[in-house]
CSV table of C-alpha atoms in Angstrom, one decimal:
chain,number,residue,atom,x,y,z
A,1,MET,CA,-0.1,0.0,0.0
A,2,ARG,CA,2.7,2.6,1.3
A,3,SER,CA,5.0,1.6,-2.1
A,4,SER,CA,1.9,2.1,-4.2
A,5,LEU,CA,1.3,5.4,-2.2
A,6,LYS,CA,5.2,6.7,-2.8
A,7,LYS,CA,5.1,5.0,-6.8
A,8,ALA,CA,2.0,7.3,-6.9
A,9,ILE,CA,3.0,10.4,-5.8
A,10,GLY,CA,6.5,10.1,-7.6
A,11,TRP,CA,4.6,9.2,-10.9
A,12,ILE,CA,2.6,12.7,-9.9
A,13,SER,CA,5.8,14.3,-9.4
A,14,TRP,CA,7.1,13.9,-12.6
A,15,LEU,CA,4.4,15.9,-13.9
A,16,PRO,CA,4.3,18.4,-15.5
A,17,HIS,CA,6.4,17.4,-18.4
A,18,PRO,CA,8.7,19.7,-19.2
A,19,THR,CA,8.1,21.8,-22.6
A,20,SER,CA,10.2,21.7,-25.9
A,21,GLY,CA,11.8,25.2,-25.1
A,22,CYS,CA,12.9,23.8,-21.7
A,23,LEU,CA,14.4,21.0,-23.4
A,24,ILE,CA,15.9,22.8,-25.9
A,25,ALA,CA,17.3,25.2,-23.3
A,26,LEU,CA,18.7,22.2,-21.1
A,27,HIS,CA,20.8,21.3,-24.4
A,28,ASP,CA,22.1,24.6,-24.7
A,29,GLY,CA,23.0,25.0,-21.1
A,30,GLU,CA,20.8,28.0,-20.5
A,31,LEU,CA,18.8,27.1,-17.3
A,32,SER,CA,19.4,27.9,-13.6
A,33,GLU,CA,21.3,25.2,-11.7
A,34,SER,CA,17.9,24.0,-9.8
A,35,THR,CA,15.3,24.1,-13.3
A,36,GLU,CA,18.2,21.9,-14.9
A,37,ALA,CA,18.8,19.4,-11.9
A,38,ALA,CA,14.7,19.5,-11.8
A,39,ILE,CA,14.4,18.6,-15.8
A,40,ARG,CA,17.2,15.8,-15.5
A,41,THR,CA,15.6,14.2,-12.6
A,42,HIS,CA,12.5,14.1,-14.7
A,43,LEU,CA,14.2,13.1,-17.4
A,44,GLU,CA,15.6,9.9,-15.4
A,45,ARG,CA,12.1,9.3,-14.8
A,46,CYS,CA,10.0,10.0,-17.7
A,47,ALA,CA,10.7,7.8,-20.8
A,48,TYR,CA,8.0,10.0,-23.0
A,49,CYS,CA,10.2,13.0,-22.1
A,50,ARG,CA,13.7,11.4,-23.2
A,51,GLU,CA,11.7,10.1,-26.3
A,52,ARG,CA,10.6,13.7,-27.1
A,53,SER,CA,14.1,15.0,-25.8
A,54,GLU,CA,16.3,12.7,-28.1
A,55,GLN,CA,13.5,13.4,-31.4
A,56,LEU,CA,14.4,17.5,-30.5
A,57,LEU,CA,17.9,16.7,-30.3
A,58,ASN,CA,18.4,14.9,-33.4
A,59,GLY,CA,16.3,17.3,-35.4
A,60,LEU,CA,18.2,20.3,-34.2
A,61,ARG,CA,21.3,18.5,-34.8
A,62,PHE,CA,20.7,17.9,-38.5
A,63,ILE,CA,19.3,21.2,-39.0
A,64,HIS,CA,22.5,22.9,-37.6
A,65,GLU,CA,24.7,20.6,-39.2
A,66,SER,CA,22.8,21.6,-42.6
A,67,SER,CA,22.7,25.3,-42.1
A,68,THR,CA,26.5,25.6,-41.2
A,69,SER,CA,27.9,23.2,-43.4
A,70,SER,CA,29.8,25.1,-46.2
A,71,ARG,CA,30.4,22.9,-49.5
A,72,PRO,CA,33.6,23.7,-51.8
A,73,PRO,CA,32.6,25.7,-54.5
A,74,PHE,CA,32.3,23.5,-57.8
A,75,SER,CA,34.9,24.1,-60.5
A,76,VAL,CA,34.0,23.2,-64.0
A,77,GLU,CA,37.7,23.5,-64.7
A,78,ALA,CA,38.6,20.8,-62.0
A,79,GLY,CA,35.3,18.9,-63.2
A,80,LEU,CA,36.4,18.3,-66.7
A,81,ALA,CA,40.2,17.7,-65.5
A,82,ARG,CA,38.9,15.1,-63.6
A,83,LEU,CA,36.7,13.3,-66.3
A,84,ALA,CA,39.6,14.3,-68.8
A,85,SER,CA,41.8,12.1,-66.4
A,86,ALA,CA,39.2,9.4,-65.9
A,87,ILE,CA,38.9,8.8,-70.2
A,88,THR,CA,43.0,9.2,-70.4
A,89,SER,CA,43.5,6.5,-68.2
A,90,GLY,CA,40.5,4.5,-69.0
A,91,GLN,CA,38.6,4.4,-65.7
A,92,LEU,CA,35.3,4.8,-67.2
A,93,PRO,CA,32.7,2.1,-66.8
A,94,ALA,CA,32.4,-0.2,-69.7
A,95,ASP,CA,29.3,-0.6,-71.3
A,96,ASP,CA,28.4,-4.1,-70.2
A,97,GLN,CA,28.9,-3.1,-66.6
A,98,PRO,CA,25.7,-2.2,-64.3
A,99,LEU,CA,25.5,1.6,-64.0
A,100,PRO,CA,24.0,3.4,-60.9
A,101,THR,CA,21.9,5.6,-63.0
A,102,GLN,CA,19.1,4.4,-62.4
A,103,ALA,CA,19.6,4.9,-58.7
A,104,ALA,CA,20.8,8.5,-59.3
A,105,GLU,CA,17.9,9.4,-61.4
A,106,LEU,CA,15.7,8.4,-58.9
A,107,SER,CA,17.2,10.0,-56.4
A,108,SER,CA,17.2,13.3,-58.3
A,109,GLY,CA,13.7,13.0,-59.4
A,110,ILE,CA,13.0,12.5,-55.4
A,111,TYR,CA,15.0,15.4,-54.4
A,112,GLU,CA,12.9,17.7,-57.3
A,113,ARG,CA,10.0,16.4,-56.1
A,114,LEU,CA,10.2,16.9,-52.9
A,115,LEU,CA,11.8,20.2,-53.3
A,116,SER,CA,9.3,21.7,-54.8
A,117,GLU,CA,6.6,20.5,-52.2
A,118,LEU,CA,9.4,21.9,-49.7
A,119,SER,CA,9.6,24.8,-50.9
A,120,ILE,CA,6.0,26.1,-50.7
A,121,TYR,CA,6.3,26.3,-47.1
A,122,LEU,CA,10.2,26.8,-45.9
A,123,GLY,CA,11.3,28.5,-49.1
A,124,ALA,CA,13.9,27.1,-51.6
A,125,GLY,CA,17.2,27.8,-49.4
A,126,THR,CA,15.5,25.9,-46.4
A,127,ALA,CA,14.3,23.2,-48.3
A,128,ALA,CA,17.6,22.6,-50.1
A,129,ARG,CA,19.8,22.7,-47.0
A,130,LEU,CA,17.2,20.2,-45.2
A,131,LEU,CA,17.5,17.7,-48.7
A,132,ASP,CA,21.0,18.0,-49.0
A,133,ARG,CA,21.6,16.8,-45.9
A,134,CYS,CA,19.7,13.8,-46.3
A,135,ASN,CA,20.5,13.7,-50.6
A,136,HIS,CA,22.6,10.6,-49.7
A,137,SER,CA,19.9,8.9,-47.5
A,138,LEU,CA,17.0,10.2,-50.2
A,139,MET,CA,16.1,6.6,-50.3
A,140,ASN,CA,15.7,5.9,-46.8
A,141,ARG,CA,12.1,7.0,-45.7
A,142,GLU,CA,12.5,6.8,-42.1
A,143,ARG,CA,15.3,9.1,-42.4
A,144,LEU,CA,13.6,11.8,-44.2
A,145,SER,CA,10.7,11.9,-42.0
A,146,VAL,CA,13.1,12.3,-38.9
A,147,VAL,CA,15.3,15.3,-41.0
A,148,VAL,CA,11.5,17.3,-42.5
A,149,GLY,CA,9.7,16.2,-39.3
A,150,PRO,CA,10.6,18.5,-36.7
A,151,VAL,CA,11.3,21.4,-38.9
A,152,VAL,CA,7.6,21.3,-40.4
A,153,ARG,CA,5.8,20.8,-36.9
A,154,ALA,CA,7.6,23.6,-35.5
A,155,PHE,CA,7.4,26.3,-37.7
A,156,LEU,CA,3.3,25.0,-38.8
A,157,GLY,CA,2.4,23.0,-35.7
A,158,ASN,CA,1.4,19.9,-35.0
A,159,HIS,CA,-1.5,19.4,-37.9
A,160,ALA,CA,-0.4,21.0,-40.5
A,161,GLY,CA,3.4,20.2,-39.5
A,162,GLU,CA,1.9,16.4,-39.9
A,163,ALA,CA,-0.3,16.9,-43.1
A,164,VAL,CA,3.1,18.5,-45.0
A,165,LEU,CA,5.3,15.1,-43.6
A,166,LEU,CA,2.6,12.6,-44.5
A,167,ASN,CA,2.3,14.7,-48.4
A,168,VAL,CA,6.1,14.5,-48.3
A,169,LEU,CA,6.3,11.0,-47.9
A,170,ARG,CA,3.4,10.4,-50.2
A,171,ILE,CA,5.5,12.0,-52.8
A,172,TRP,CA,8.3,9.5,-51.9
A,173,ASP,CA,6.0,6.4,-52.4
A,174,GLN,CA,4.8,7.8,-55.5
A,175,THR,CA,8.0,8.7,-56.7
A,176,HIS,CA,9.4,5.1,-55.9
A,177,ASN,CA,6.2,3.4,-57.2
A,178,VAL,CA,6.7,4.8,-60.7
A,179,ALA,CA,10.9,4.2,-60.7
A,180,ASN,CA,9.9,0.8,-60.0
A,181,GLY,CA,7.1,0.3,-62.7
A,182,GLY,CA,4.2,0.7,-60.3
A,183,LEU,CA,5.4,-1.9,-57.3
A,184,ALA,CA,5.3,-1.0,-53.8
A,185,PRO,CA,8.6,0.2,-52.3
B,1,MET,CA,6.6,26.6,-57.6
B,2,ASN,CA,7.7,29.7,-58.5
B,3,PRO,CA,6.4,32.8,-56.3
B,4,LEU,CA,3.8,33.5,-59.1
B,5,SER,CA,1.8,30.4,-58.9
B,6,LEU,CA,2.6,30.6,-55.1
B,7,TRP,CA,0.5,33.5,-55.4
B,8,ARG,CA,-2.4,32.0,-57.6
B,9,SER,CA,-2.4,28.8,-54.7
B,10,SER,CA,-3.0,31.2,-51.9
B,11,SER,CA,-6.6,31.8,-50.6
B,12,ILE,CA,-8.5,34.8,-51.0
B,13,THR,CA,-7.6,36.4,-48.1
B,14,GLY,CA,-4.3,37.3,-48.4
B,15,LYS,CA,-5.2,38.6,-51.8
B,16,SER,CA,-8.2,40.6,-50.7
B,17,ILE,CA,-5.7,42.6,-47.9
B,18,LEU,CA,-3.4,43.1,-50.6
B,19,SER,CA,-6.2,44.4,-53.1
B,20,ILE,CA,-7.9,47.0,-50.5
B,21,LEU,CA,-4.7,48.1,-49.6
B,22,ILE,CA,-4.0,49.3,-53.0
B,23,VAL,CA,-7.1,50.7,-53.6
B,24,GLN,CA,-7.1,52.5,-50.4
B,25,LEU,CA,-3.4,53.7,-51.0
B,26,ALA,CA,-4.6,55.0,-54.3
B,27,VAL,CA,-7.9,56.7,-53.5
B,28,GLY,CA,-5.6,58.1,-50.6
B,29,ALA,CA,-3.7,59.3,-53.2
B,30,CYS,CA,-6.4,61.2,-54.9
B,31,VAL,CA,-7.9,62.3,-51.6
B,32,HIS,CA,-4.4,64.1,-50.6
B,33,ALA,CA,-3.9,65.6,-53.9
B,34,TYR,CA,-7.1,67.3,-54.1
B,35,TRP,CA,-6.7,68.2,-50.5
B,36,MET,CA,-3.2,70.0,-51.2
B,37,SER,CA,-4.9,72.1,-54.3
B,38,THR,CA,-8.0,73.0,-52.6
B,39,ALA,CA,-7.5,73.1,-48.5
B,40,ASN,CA,-10.9,71.3,-48.2
B,41,GLU,CA,-10.8,68.8,-45.2
B,42,ARG,CA,-14.3,67.8,-45.8
B,43,VAL,CA,-13.1,65.0,-48.2
B,44,LEU,CA,-9.9,63.9,-46.2
B,45,ARG,CA,-12.2,63.7,-42.9
B,46,LEU,CA,-14.6,61.6,-44.7
B,47,TYR,CA,-11.5,59.3,-45.9
B,48,PHE,CA,-10.3,58.9,-42.9
B,49,ASP,CA,-13.1,58.3,-40.8
B,50,SER,CA,-15.7,56.8,-43.1
B,51,PHE,CA,-13.2,54.3,-45.2
B,52,GLY,CA,-10.2,54.5,-42.8
B,53,VAL,CA,-11.6,53.3,-40.0
B,54,PRO,CA,-13.7,50.7,-41.6
B,55,ILE,CA,-10.8,49.3,-43.4
B,56,LEU,CA,-8.3,49.2,-39.9
B,57,LEU,CA,-11.2,47.3,-38.3
B,58,LEU,CA,-11.3,45.0,-41.1
B,59,PHE,CA,-7.3,44.5,-40.8
B,60,GLY,CA,-7.6,44.2,-37.0
B,61,SER,CA,-10.5,41.8,-37.0
B,62,ILE,CA,-8.7,39.4,-39.7
B,63,GLN,CA,-5.5,39.6,-38.0
B,64,ALA,CA,-7.0,38.7,-34.4
B,65,LEU,CA,-9.3,36.1,-35.9
B,66,CYS,CA,-6.4,34.1,-37.8
B,67,ALA,CA,-3.8,34.4,-34.8
B,68,VAL,CA,-6.4,32.4,-32.8
B,69,LEU,CA,-6.7,30.1,-35.4
B,70,VAL,CA,-3.3,29.6,-36.0
B,71,PHE,CA,-2.6,29.6,-32.1
B,72,ARG,CA,-5.0,26.5,-32.1
B,73,ASN,CA,-3.0,24.6,-34.4
B,74,PHE,CA,0.1,24.5,-32.0
B,75,SER,CA,0.4,22.4,-29.1
B,76,SER,CA,1.6,24.3,-25.6
B,77,HIS,CA,4.9,22.6,-25.5
B,78,GLN,CA,6.0,23.6,-28.6
B,79,PRO,CA,8.3,26.6,-28.9
B,80,LEU,CA,6.7,28.5,-31.1
B,81,GLY,CA,2.8,27.5,-29.9
B,82,THR,CA,4.1,29.9,-27.3
B,83,ALA,CA,5.6,32.7,-29.3
B,84,TRP,CA,1.9,32.5,-31.6
B,85,GLN,CA,0.1,32.6,-27.9
B,86,TYR,CA,1.8,35.9,-27.0
B,87,ILE,CA,1.1,36.8,-30.9
B,88,MET,CA,-2.8,36.3,-30.5
B,89,LEU,CA,-2.6,38.0,-27.8
B,90,ALA,CA,-1.1,40.9,-29.1
B,91,SER,CA,-3.4,40.8,-32.3
B,92,VAL,CA,-6.3,40.9,-29.8
B,93,CYS,CA,-4.9,44.1,-28.0
B,94,ASN,CA,-4.4,45.6,-31.2
B,95,PHE,CA,-8.0,45.0,-32.6
B,96,ILE,CA,-9.4,46.4,-28.6
B,97,GLY,CA,-7.1,49.4,-29.5
B,98,ILE,CA,-8.6,50.2,-33.0
B,99,ILE,CA,-12.1,50.2,-31.5
B,100,PHE,CA,-11.4,52.1,-28.7
B,101,LYS,CA,-9.0,54.8,-30.1
B,102,HIS,CA,-10.4,55.1,-34.1
B,103,LEU,CA,-13.9,53.8,-33.2
B,104,PHE,CA,-15.4,54.9,-29.7
B,105,SER,CA,-13.2,58.3,-30.0
B,106,LEU,CA,-14.8,59.1,-33.6
B,107,ASP,CA,-17.3,61.8,-33.4
B,108,ALA,CA,-19.0,60.5,-36.6
B,109,ALA,CA,-22.1,58.4,-37.6
B,110,ILE,CA,-20.2,55.4,-37.8
B,111,ASN,CA,-19.2,55.8,-33.7
B,112,PRO,CA,-22.0,53.3,-31.5
B,113,LEU,CA,-21.4,55.1,-28.6
B,114,ARG,CA,-22.6,58.2,-30.4
B,115,TYR,CA,-26.1,56.7,-29.7
B,116,LEU,CA,-25.8,56.4,-26.0
B,117,PRO,CA,-26.8,59.0,-23.8
B,118,GLY,CA,-24.5,60.5,-21.6
B,119,THR,CA,-21.4,60.2,-24.4
B,120,THR,CA,-19.5,63.2,-24.2
B,121,GLY,CA,-16.0,64.9,-25.6
B,122,GLN,CA,-14.6,63.6,-22.7
B,123,THR,CA,-15.5,60.1,-23.0
B,124,ARG,CA,-14.5,59.8,-26.2
B,125,ILE,CA,-10.8,61.4,-24.9
B,126,PHE,CA,-11.0,58.7,-22.3
B,127,PHE,CA,-11.8,56.0,-24.8
B,128,ALA,CA,-9.0,56.9,-26.5
B,129,ASN,CA,-6.6,57.3,-24.2
B,130,VAL,CA,-7.3,53.7,-23.4
B,131,GLY,CA,-7.1,52.5,-26.6
B,132,THR,CA,-3.3,54.2,-27.1
B,133,VAL,CA,-2.0,52.0,-24.0
B,134,ILE,CA,-4.0,49.3,-25.2
B,135,GLY,CA,-3.1,49.0,-28.9
B,136,GLY,CA,0.6,50.5,-28.3
B,137,PRO,CA,2.7,49.3,-25.7
B,138,ILE,CA,0.8,46.6,-24.5
B,139,GLN,CA,0.0,45.0,-27.7
B,140,LEU,CA,4.1,46.1,-28.6
B,141,ILE,CA,5.3,44.5,-25.2
B,142,LEU,CA,3.1,41.0,-26.6
B,143,LEU,CA,4.6,41.1,-29.7
B,144,GLY,CA,8.0,41.6,-28.9
B,145,ALA,CA,7.9,38.7,-26.4
B,146,GLY,CA,6.5,36.7,-29.5
B,147,LEU,CA,9.1,37.5,-31.8
B,148,TYR,CA,11.6,36.9,-29.2
B,149,MET,CA,10.9,33.6,-29.1
B,150,THR,CA,10.4,33.0,-32.5
B,151,ILE,CA,14.2,34.2,-33.2
B,152,ARG,CA,15.3,32.3,-30.5
B,153,VAL,CA,13.4,29.2,-32.3
B,154,TYR,CA,15.2,30.3,-35.3
B,155,ARG,CA,18.7,30.5,-33.7
B,156,GLN,CA,18.4,27.1,-32.0
B,157,LEU,CA,17.8,25.4,-35.6
B,158,GLY,CA,20.7,27.3,-36.6
B,159,MET,CA,18.7,29.6,-39.3
B,160,VAL,CA,20.0,33.1,-38.0
B,161,SER,CA,23.0,33.3,-40.2
B,162,LYS,CA,25.6,36.4,-39.9
B,163,LEU,CA,24.4,39.8,-40.1
B,164,LYS,CA,25.3,41.4,-43.8
B,165,ILE,CA,26.2,44.9,-44.3
B,166,ALA,CA,22.7,45.8,-45.0
B,167,ASP,CA,21.6,44.4,-41.6
B,168,GLN,CA,24.4,46.2,-39.6
B,169,VAL,CA,23.2,49.5,-41.4
B,170,LEU,CA,19.6,49.2,-40.3
B,171,LEU,CA,20.7,48.1,-36.5
B,172,GLY,CA,22.5,51.0,-36.7
B,173,GLY,CA,19.1,52.8,-38.0
B,174,SER,CA,17.5,51.1,-35.2
B,175,LEU,CA,19.5,52.3,-32.5
B,176,LEU,CA,19.6,55.7,-34.2
B,177,TYR,CA,15.7,56.0,-33.9
B,178,SER,CA,15.7,54.8,-30.2
B,179,VAL,CA,17.9,57.6,-29.1
B,180,VAL,CA,15.9,60.1,-31.0
B,181,VAL,CA,12.7,59.0,-29.2
B,182,ILE,CA,14.7,59.2,-25.6
B,183,CYS,CA,16.4,62.3,-26.5
B,184,GLY,CA,12.9,63.6,-27.7
B,185,VAL,CA,11.1,62.4,-24.6
B,186,VAL,CA,13.8,64.3,-22.4
B,187,LEU,CA,13.5,67.6,-24.2
B,188,ALA,CA,9.9,67.8,-24.4
B,189,PHE,CA,10.0,67.5,-20.8
B,190,LYS,CA,13.2,69.9,-20.2
B,191,ASP,CA,11.8,72.4,-22.7
B,192,HIS,CA,8.2,72.9,-22.8
B,193,PRO,CA,6.9,70.7,-19.8
B,194,GLU,CA,3.0,72.6,-20.6
B,195,ARG,CA,2.8,71.2,-23.8
B,196,VAL,CA,3.4,67.7,-22.9
B,197,THR,CA,0.2,66.2,-22.9
B,198,ILE,CA,-1.4,62.8,-21.7
B,199,GLU,CA,-2.7,61.8,-25.0
B,200,ARG,CA,1.0,62.5,-26.4
B,201,ALA,CA,2.6,61.3,-23.7
B,202,LEU,CA,0.9,57.7,-23.6
B,203,THR,CA,2.9,57.2,-27.1
B,204,TRP,CA,6.1,57.0,-25.6
B,205,PRO,CA,6.3,54.1,-24.4
B,206,GLY,CA,5.1,52.7,-27.6
B,207,ASP,CA,7.5,54.4,-29.8
B,208,TYR,CA,10.4,53.3,-27.3
B,209,LEU,CA,9.1,49.5,-27.6
B,210,LEU,CA,9.0,49.9,-31.5
B,211,SER,CA,12.5,50.8,-31.1
B,212,LEU,CA,13.7,47.6,-29.7
B,213,LEU,CA,11.0,45.8,-32.2
B,214,LEU,CA,12.7,47.2,-34.6
B,215,LEU,CA,16.0,44.9,-33.4
B,216,GLU,CA,13.7,42.2,-33.6
B,217,ALA,CA,12.6,42.9,-37.0
B,218,VAL,CA,16.5,43.0,-38.3
B,219,PHE,CA,17.1,39.4,-37.5
B,220,LEU,CA,13.8,38.0,-38.3
B,221,ARG,CA,14.1,39.6,-42.2
B,222,ARG,CA,17.5,38.0,-42.0
B,223,ALA,CA,16.4,34.7,-41.2
B,224,ALA,CA,13.5,35.1,-43.9
B,225,LEU,CA,15.6,36.2,-46.7
B,226,ASN,CA,17.8,33.0,-45.9
B,227,MET,CA,14.9,30.6,-46.2
B,228,GLY,CA,14.2,31.8,-49.4
B,229,TRP,CA,10.3,32.6,-50.8
B,230,GLY,CA,7.9,30.2,-48.7
B,231,TYR,CA,4.9,30.6,-46.6
B,232,ILE,CA,7.3,30.8,-43.9
B,233,SER,CA,9.2,33.5,-44.5
B,234,ARG,CA,6.3,35.4,-45.7
B,235,ILE,CA,5.0,35.2,-42.2
B,236,TRP,CA,8.2,36.6,-40.5
B,237,GLY,CA,8.7,38.8,-43.5
B,238,ALA,CA,5.2,40.5,-43.0
B,239,PHE,CA,5.9,41.2,-39.5
B,240,ALA,CA,9.3,42.9,-40.0
B,241,THR,CA,7.8,44.7,-42.9
B,242,GLY,CA,5.4,45.7,-40.7
B,243,ILE,CA,7.6,47.3,-38.1
B,244,PHE,CA,9.9,48.9,-40.3
B,245,LEU,CA,7.1,51.0,-41.6
B,246,ALA,CA,5.7,51.7,-38.0
B,247,SER,CA,9.2,52.9,-36.9
B,248,PHE,CA,9.8,55.1,-40.0
B,249,CYS,CA,6.1,56.6,-39.3
B,250,SER,CA,7.5,57.1,-35.7
B,251,LEU,CA,10.6,58.4,-36.9
B,252,MET,CA,8.5,61.0,-39.1
B,253,ASN,CA,6.6,62.1,-36.3
B,254,TRP,CA,9.5,62.9,-34.1
B,255,LEU,CA,11.3,64.6,-36.8
B,256,MET,CA,8.4,66.9,-37.2
B,257,ALA,CA,8.3,67.1,-33.2
B,258,TYR,CA,11.8,68.4,-33.3
B,259,GLY,CA,10.6,71.0,-36.0
B,260,ILE,CA,13.3,69.5,-38.8
B,261,LEU,CA,10.2,68.6,-41.2
B,262,THR,CA,7.0,70.4,-41.4
B,263,TRP,CA,3.5,68.6,-40.5
B,264,ILE,CA,3.0,69.1,-44.4
B,265,GLN,CA,5.8,67.3,-45.2
B,266,VAL,CA,4.9,64.5,-43.1
B,267,SER,CA,1.1,64.1,-44.0
B,268,PHE,CA,1.8,61.4,-46.3
B,269,VAL,CA,2.6,59.0,-43.3
B,270,TRP,CA,-1.0,59.3,-42.1
B,271,TYR,CA,-1.3,56.7,-45.1
B,272,LEU,CA,1.2,54.3,-44.8
B,273,TRP,CA,-0.2,53.1,-41.6
B,274,TYR,CA,-3.1,51.4,-43.3
B,275,GLY,CA,0.2,49.4,-44.9
B,276,VAL,CA,1.2,48.9,-41.1
B,277,SER,CA,-2.0,47.4,-39.9
B,278,ALA,CA,-2.2,45.6,-43.4
B,279,ALA,CA,1.3,44.1,-43.1
B,280,PHE,CA,0.4,43.0,-39.2
B,281,ALA,CA,-2.8,41.4,-40.4
B,282,LEU,CA,-1.1,39.4,-43.5
B,283,ALA,CA,1.5,37.4,-41.4
B,284,PRO,CA,-1.5,35.5,-39.2
B,285,VAL,CA,-2.8,35.0,-42.4
B,286,TYR,CA,-0.1,33.6,-44.3
B,287,GLN,CA,0.4,30.9,-41.3
B,288,TRP,CA,-3.0,30.2,-41.6
B,289,GLU,CA,-3.3,29.9,-45.3
B,290,ALA,CA,0.2,27.4,-44.8
B,291,VAL,CA,-2.0,25.2,-42.8
B,292,ARG,CA,-4.7,25.6,-44.9
B,293,THR,CA,-2.1,24.6,-47.8
B,294,ALA,CA,-0.6,21.7,-46.3
B,295,GLN,CA,-4.6,20.3,-45.8
B,296,ILE,CA,-5.8,20.8,-49.0
B,297,ARG,CA,-2.5,19.7,-50.3
B,298,LEU,CA,-2.8,16.4,-48.4
B,299,ALA,CA,-6.1,15.6,-50.0
B,300,LYS,CA,-4.8,15.7,-53.4
B,301,PRO,CA,-3.7,12.9,-55.7
B,302,VAL,CA,0.0,13.6,-55.9
B,303,GLU,CA,-0.3,13.8,-59.7
B,304,GLU,CA,-2.3,16.9,-59.2
B,305,LEU,CA,0.1,18.7,-57.2
B,306,GLY,CA,1.9,20.2,-59.4
B,307,LEU,CA,5.2,19.4,-58.4
B,308,SER,CA,8.0,20.8,-60.9
B,309,VAL,CA,10.1,17.5,-62.4
B,310,SER,CA,13.3,18.6,-64.3
């Protein structure tokens, strides 16, 4: 009886759940010592908030990396030189070898269509940065969801963010279906 | 999707606000020209009282309604949910301020208080003062809090990049504006304390708060520009535009108070307040349009979404 009561009191003491803002502030080290300690204690006990915190931080990490990553500018001369070097050294794939073009085309097609959809809400700059970040994983539906989901939910709210994410995933599925000749991905 | 097709696909509310603003400004330009040439104030009064006030009420009500709808789309634990809570409260204050300051203080047929017994000139002044406070400092504090939280979210998402030269110039301008406001208030009390009226003094906190909002607007503008053309950038860009315009109008008034400009030279500013009101109304409208667009596009087959494919 006593242990159940203690357990119940303990359960009540986890509430209310810290807000997303608090979780982000905790990550940024912006909270006072007492608040930080209270939230850390809460996180130790509350699996729901631990999961929320992890999701939030994952999303933030992706966005941060995507917005701060710097790419070297593309040089046509350097590209041509590399191509020329490959031609002269005979390193180009032979005609009978399987080319990864189908995968590349599919990835490019998904990229174009998702960029077009996300630009409506996030603008071309942010949409491109988001998709660039998961460019190598555009074939991974889960990864796309993890990268895009937190951003659209943050800016558009739960319902609309969810609608945008569902639409993005629907476009992804449809593009895959078309590429696979109508088969399910 | 390019901005033109985005414009075409957007709902009628945003287009209506812009269309009304353009018509109002065009009519205003004609009325102003007529007033300048004939000095006939009757047309000017008709324009501002009978056409201007309903338009301000319309923009204010759309802003408040859309802000409430947008706020309901966010849950309390979302960072931008708190931001929209403050923006919604600011929008409601703005609407109440418009009713008190522009409608209840009016000595015209559209003022409903005019038909109540016991309504005097003093009553109208009282409502005007209350409206100035609710639609001024209180609204700006709430809006400032909402925009601060938005900038914080942008920063946490790594979307506020380094300020460019143009931003630094704007920051300098906003600091200069706050100096102008502070010096103006100090000089007004020092040189002509007898000329300081309650009506005038009530606008000062708003003017000063506007200078703080200008700082936020610079960061919002940069963040919106970095995002590219989309609903989100239009929302925060509209807020930034409203703040820039309001600050410009306020600065002109201060320059007139300093005696640098005459009131005739500054009179064009009267019309710009419609632009301020439209910009503040457009921000929650765009957010609501984004929400609606997301739902509408989800209901359509993928083939009908008009996605660009190279």
